[in-house]
């Protein structure tokens, strides 16, 4: 899995970081950071929940490793 965030769409609300804190982190500057661009399989369910829950549809999950 490859996590791609469209930072032009992201408004920094932090919902993805709540859903998958191992993968997404909201900095003190309210800028989102991807902690794991290629999360291990155990984190895929939470990552998928985070992507589906993004109100800005800014998270794309690719199958390319
Ligand atoms: S849920 Fe979407 S809009 Fe919110 S911080 Fe994450 S990527 Fe950005």
Short mmCIF file of N, CA and C and ligand atoms in Angstrom, two decimals:
data_model
loop_
_atom_site.label_atom_id
_atom_site.label_comp_id
_atom_site.label_asym_id
_atom_site.label_seq_id
_atom_site.Cartn_x
_atom_site.Cartn_y
_atom_site.Cartn_z
N UNK A 1 0.85 -1.20 0.00
CA UNK A 1 0.00 0.00 0.00
C UNK A 1 0.88 1.25 0.00
N UNK A 2 0.50 2.20 -0.82
CA UNK A 2 1.20 3.48 -0.90
C UNK A 2 0.19 4.58 -0.58
N UNK A 3 0.47 5.37 0.45
CA UNK A 3 -0.42 6.44 0.89
C UNK A 3 0.01 7.75 0.23
N UNK A 4 -0.93 8.34 -0.48
CA UNK A 4 -0.66 9.62 -1.15
C UNK A 4 -1.69 10.65 -0.68
N UNK A 5 -1.21 11.78 -0.21
CA UNK A 5 -2.10 12.85 0.24
C UNK A 5 -1.98 14.04 -0.71
N UNK A 6 -3.12 14.53 -1.14
CA UNK A 6 -3.16 15.74 -1.95
C UNK A 6 -3.20 16.93 -0.99
N UNK A 7 -2.05 17.50 -0.77
CA UNK A 7 -1.95 18.56 0.23
C UNK A 7 -2.64 19.85 -0.22
N UNK A 8 -2.95 19.94 -1.51
CA UNK A 8 -3.73 21.10 -1.97
C UNK A 8 -5.17 21.00 -1.49
N UNK A 9 -5.64 19.76 -1.27
CA UNK A 9 -7.02 19.55 -0.81
C UNK A 9 -7.11 19.50 0.72
N UNK A 10 -6.08 18.99 1.37
CA UNK A 10 -6.09 18.80 2.82
C UNK A 10 -6.24 20.13 3.55
N UNK A 11 -7.17 20.16 4.50
CA UNK A 11 -7.35 21.39 5.28
C UNK A 11 -6.84 21.25 6.71
N UNK A 12 -6.15 20.14 6.98
CA UNK A 12 -5.50 19.99 8.28
C UNK A 12 -6.43 19.78 9.45
N UNK A 13 -7.59 19.16 9.20
CA UNK A 13 -8.54 18.93 10.31
C UNK A 13 -8.11 17.79 11.22
N UNK A 14 -7.21 16.94 10.76
CA UNK A 14 -6.64 15.92 11.63
C UNK A 14 -7.47 14.67 11.82
N UNK A 15 -8.55 14.52 11.08
CA UNK A 15 -9.39 13.33 11.27
C UNK A 15 -8.63 12.05 10.92
N UNK A 16 -7.80 12.11 9.91
CA UNK A 16 -7.05 10.90 9.53
C UNK A 16 -6.05 10.51 10.62
N UNK A 17 -5.47 11.50 11.26
CA UNK A 17 -4.52 11.22 12.34
C UNK A 17 -5.24 10.59 13.54
N UNK A 18 -6.49 10.95 13.74
CA UNK A 18 -7.27 10.32 14.81
C UNK A 18 -7.53 8.85 14.47
N UNK A 19 -7.81 8.59 13.20
CA UNK A 19 -8.17 7.24 12.77
C UNK A 19 -6.95 6.33 12.66
N UNK A 20 -5.85 6.87 12.21
CA UNK A 20 -4.64 6.06 12.00
C UNK A 20 -3.41 6.86 12.41
N UNK A 21 -3.19 6.99 13.72
CA UNK A 21 -2.09 7.83 14.20
C UNK A 21 -0.71 7.30 13.85
N UNK A 22 -0.61 6.00 13.53
CA UNK A 22 0.69 5.48 13.13
C UNK A 22 1.06 5.91 11.71
N UNK A 23 0.05 6.33 10.97
CA UNK A 23 0.27 6.65 9.55
C UNK A 23 0.23 8.15 9.30
N UNK A 24 -0.67 8.84 10.01
CA UNK A 24 -0.84 10.28 9.80
C UNK A 24 -0.60 11.02 11.11
N UNK A 25 0.02 12.16 10.99
CA UNK A 25 0.29 12.96 12.18
C UNK A 25 0.05 14.43 11.84
N UNK A 26 -0.70 15.09 12.72
CA UNK A 26 -0.92 16.52 12.52
C UNK A 26 0.08 17.27 13.39
N UNK A 27 0.90 18.10 12.75
CA UNK A 27 1.90 18.84 13.49
C UNK A 27 1.30 19.97 14.30
N UNK A 28 2.10 20.51 15.17
CA UNK A 28 1.62 21.65 15.98
C UNK A 28 1.29 22.85 15.10
N UNK A 29 1.85 22.84 13.90
CA UNK A 29 1.55 23.90 12.94
C UNK A 29 0.29 23.60 12.12
N UNK A 30 -0.43 22.53 12.52
CA UNK A 30 -1.65 22.11 11.83
C UNK A 30 -1.38 21.66 10.40
N UNK A 31 -0.17 21.27 10.13
CA UNK A 31 0.16 20.72 8.81
C UNK A 31 0.28 19.21 8.95
N UNK A 32 -0.40 18.52 8.06
CA UNK A 32 -0.40 17.07 8.12
C UNK A 32 0.92 16.50 7.61
N UNK A 33 1.36 15.44 8.26
CA UNK A 33 2.57 14.74 7.84
C UNK A 33 2.22 13.25 7.70
N UNK A 34 2.70 12.63 6.66
CA UNK A 34 2.50 11.19 6.50
C UNK A 34 3.68 10.49 7.15
N UNK A 35 3.40 9.78 8.23
CA UNK A 35 4.46 9.10 8.97
C UNK A 35 4.88 7.82 8.28
N UNK A 36 3.94 7.18 7.60
CA UNK A 36 4.24 5.90 6.95
C UNK A 36 3.62 5.90 5.55
N UNK A 37 4.41 6.22 4.55
CA UNK A 37 3.90 6.21 3.18
C UNK A 37 3.60 4.80 2.71
N UNK A 38 4.30 3.83 3.30
CA UNK A 38 4.08 2.42 2.96
C UNK A 38 3.80 1.66 4.25
N UNK A 39 2.61 1.83 4.81
CA UNK A 39 2.32 1.20 6.10
C UNK A 39 2.31 -0.32 6.02
N UNK A 40 2.68 -0.94 7.12
CA UNK A 40 2.67 -2.40 7.16
C UNK A 40 1.22 -2.88 7.11
N UNK A 41 1.02 -4.12 6.66
CA UNK A 41 -0.35 -4.62 6.46
C UNK A 41 -1.24 -4.52 7.69
N UNK A 42 -0.68 -4.62 8.87
CA UNK A 42 -1.51 -4.53 10.08
C UNK A 42 -2.18 -3.16 10.20
N UNK A 43 -1.62 -2.17 9.52
CA UNK A 43 -2.17 -0.81 9.61
C UNK A 43 -3.11 -0.48 8.46
N UNK A 44 -3.26 -1.41 7.51
CA UNK A 44 -4.09 -1.11 6.35
C UNK A 44 -5.55 -0.83 6.71
N UNK A 45 -6.18 -1.62 7.59
CA UNK A 45 -7.60 -1.33 7.90
C UNK A 45 -7.80 0.09 8.44
N UNK A 46 -6.96 0.50 9.38
CA UNK A 46 -7.10 1.85 9.94
C UNK A 46 -6.81 2.91 8.88
N UNK A 47 -5.85 2.61 8.01
CA UNK A 47 -5.51 3.56 6.94
C UNK A 47 -6.68 3.71 5.98
N UNK A 48 -7.36 2.60 5.69
CA UNK A 48 -8.51 2.65 4.79
C UNK A 48 -9.65 3.42 5.44
N UNK A 49 -9.84 3.25 6.74
CA UNK A 49 -10.88 4.01 7.44
C UNK A 49 -10.55 5.50 7.38
N UNK A 50 -9.28 5.82 7.58
CA UNK A 50 -8.86 7.22 7.53
C UNK A 50 -9.11 7.82 6.15
N UNK A 51 -8.79 7.06 5.11
CA UNK A 51 -8.97 7.57 3.75
C UNK A 51 -10.45 7.78 3.45
N UNK A 52 -11.27 6.81 3.85
CA UNK A 52 -12.71 6.95 3.59
C UNK A 52 -13.31 8.10 4.38
N UNK A 53 -12.73 8.38 5.54
CA UNK A 53 -13.29 9.41 6.42
C UNK A 53 -12.81 10.81 6.12
N UNK A 54 -11.88 10.94 5.19
CA UNK A 54 -11.36 12.29 4.89
C UNK A 54 -12.44 13.11 4.18
N UNK A 55 -12.89 14.18 4.80
CA UNK A 55 -13.97 14.97 4.19
C UNK A 55 -13.54 15.71 2.93
N UNK A 56 -12.26 15.81 2.74
CA UNK A 56 -11.75 16.51 1.55
C UNK A 56 -11.35 15.53 0.45
N UNK A 57 -11.53 14.25 0.70
CA UNK A 57 -11.12 13.21 -0.27
C UNK A 57 -9.68 13.43 -0.73
N UNK A 58 -8.85 13.75 0.23
CA UNK A 58 -7.46 14.10 -0.09
C UNK A 58 -6.51 12.91 -0.02
N UNK A 59 -7.01 11.77 0.47
CA UNK A 59 -6.13 10.60 0.65
C UNK A 59 -6.40 9.56 -0.42
N UNK A 60 -5.36 9.19 -1.14
CA UNK A 60 -5.45 8.13 -2.14
C UNK A 60 -4.58 6.98 -1.68
N UNK A 61 -5.12 5.78 -1.76
CA UNK A 61 -4.36 4.57 -1.41
C UNK A 61 -4.11 3.79 -2.67
N UNK A 62 -2.85 3.57 -2.97
CA UNK A 62 -2.48 2.83 -4.17
C UNK A 62 -1.99 1.45 -3.80
N UNK A 63 -2.14 0.55 -4.72
CA UNK A 63 -1.74 -0.83 -4.45
C UNK A 63 -0.29 -1.12 -4.78
N UNK A 64 0.40 -0.15 -5.33
CA UNK A 64 1.79 -0.38 -5.72
C UNK A 64 2.70 -0.33 -4.50
N UNK A 65 2.92 -1.45 -3.90
CA UNK A 65 3.85 -1.65 -2.79
C UNK A 65 4.04 -0.52 -1.82
S1 LIG B 1 -8.63 13.86 7.07
FE1 LIG B 1 -8.14 14.64 5.03
S2 LIG B 1 -8.35 16.85 5.20
FE2 LIG B 1 -8.20 16.03 7.28
S3 LIG B 1 -6.01 16.15 7.80
FE3 LIG B 1 -6.40 14.12 6.94
S4 LIG B 1 -5.94 14.31 4.73
FE4 LIG B 1 -6.21 16.37 5.57
#
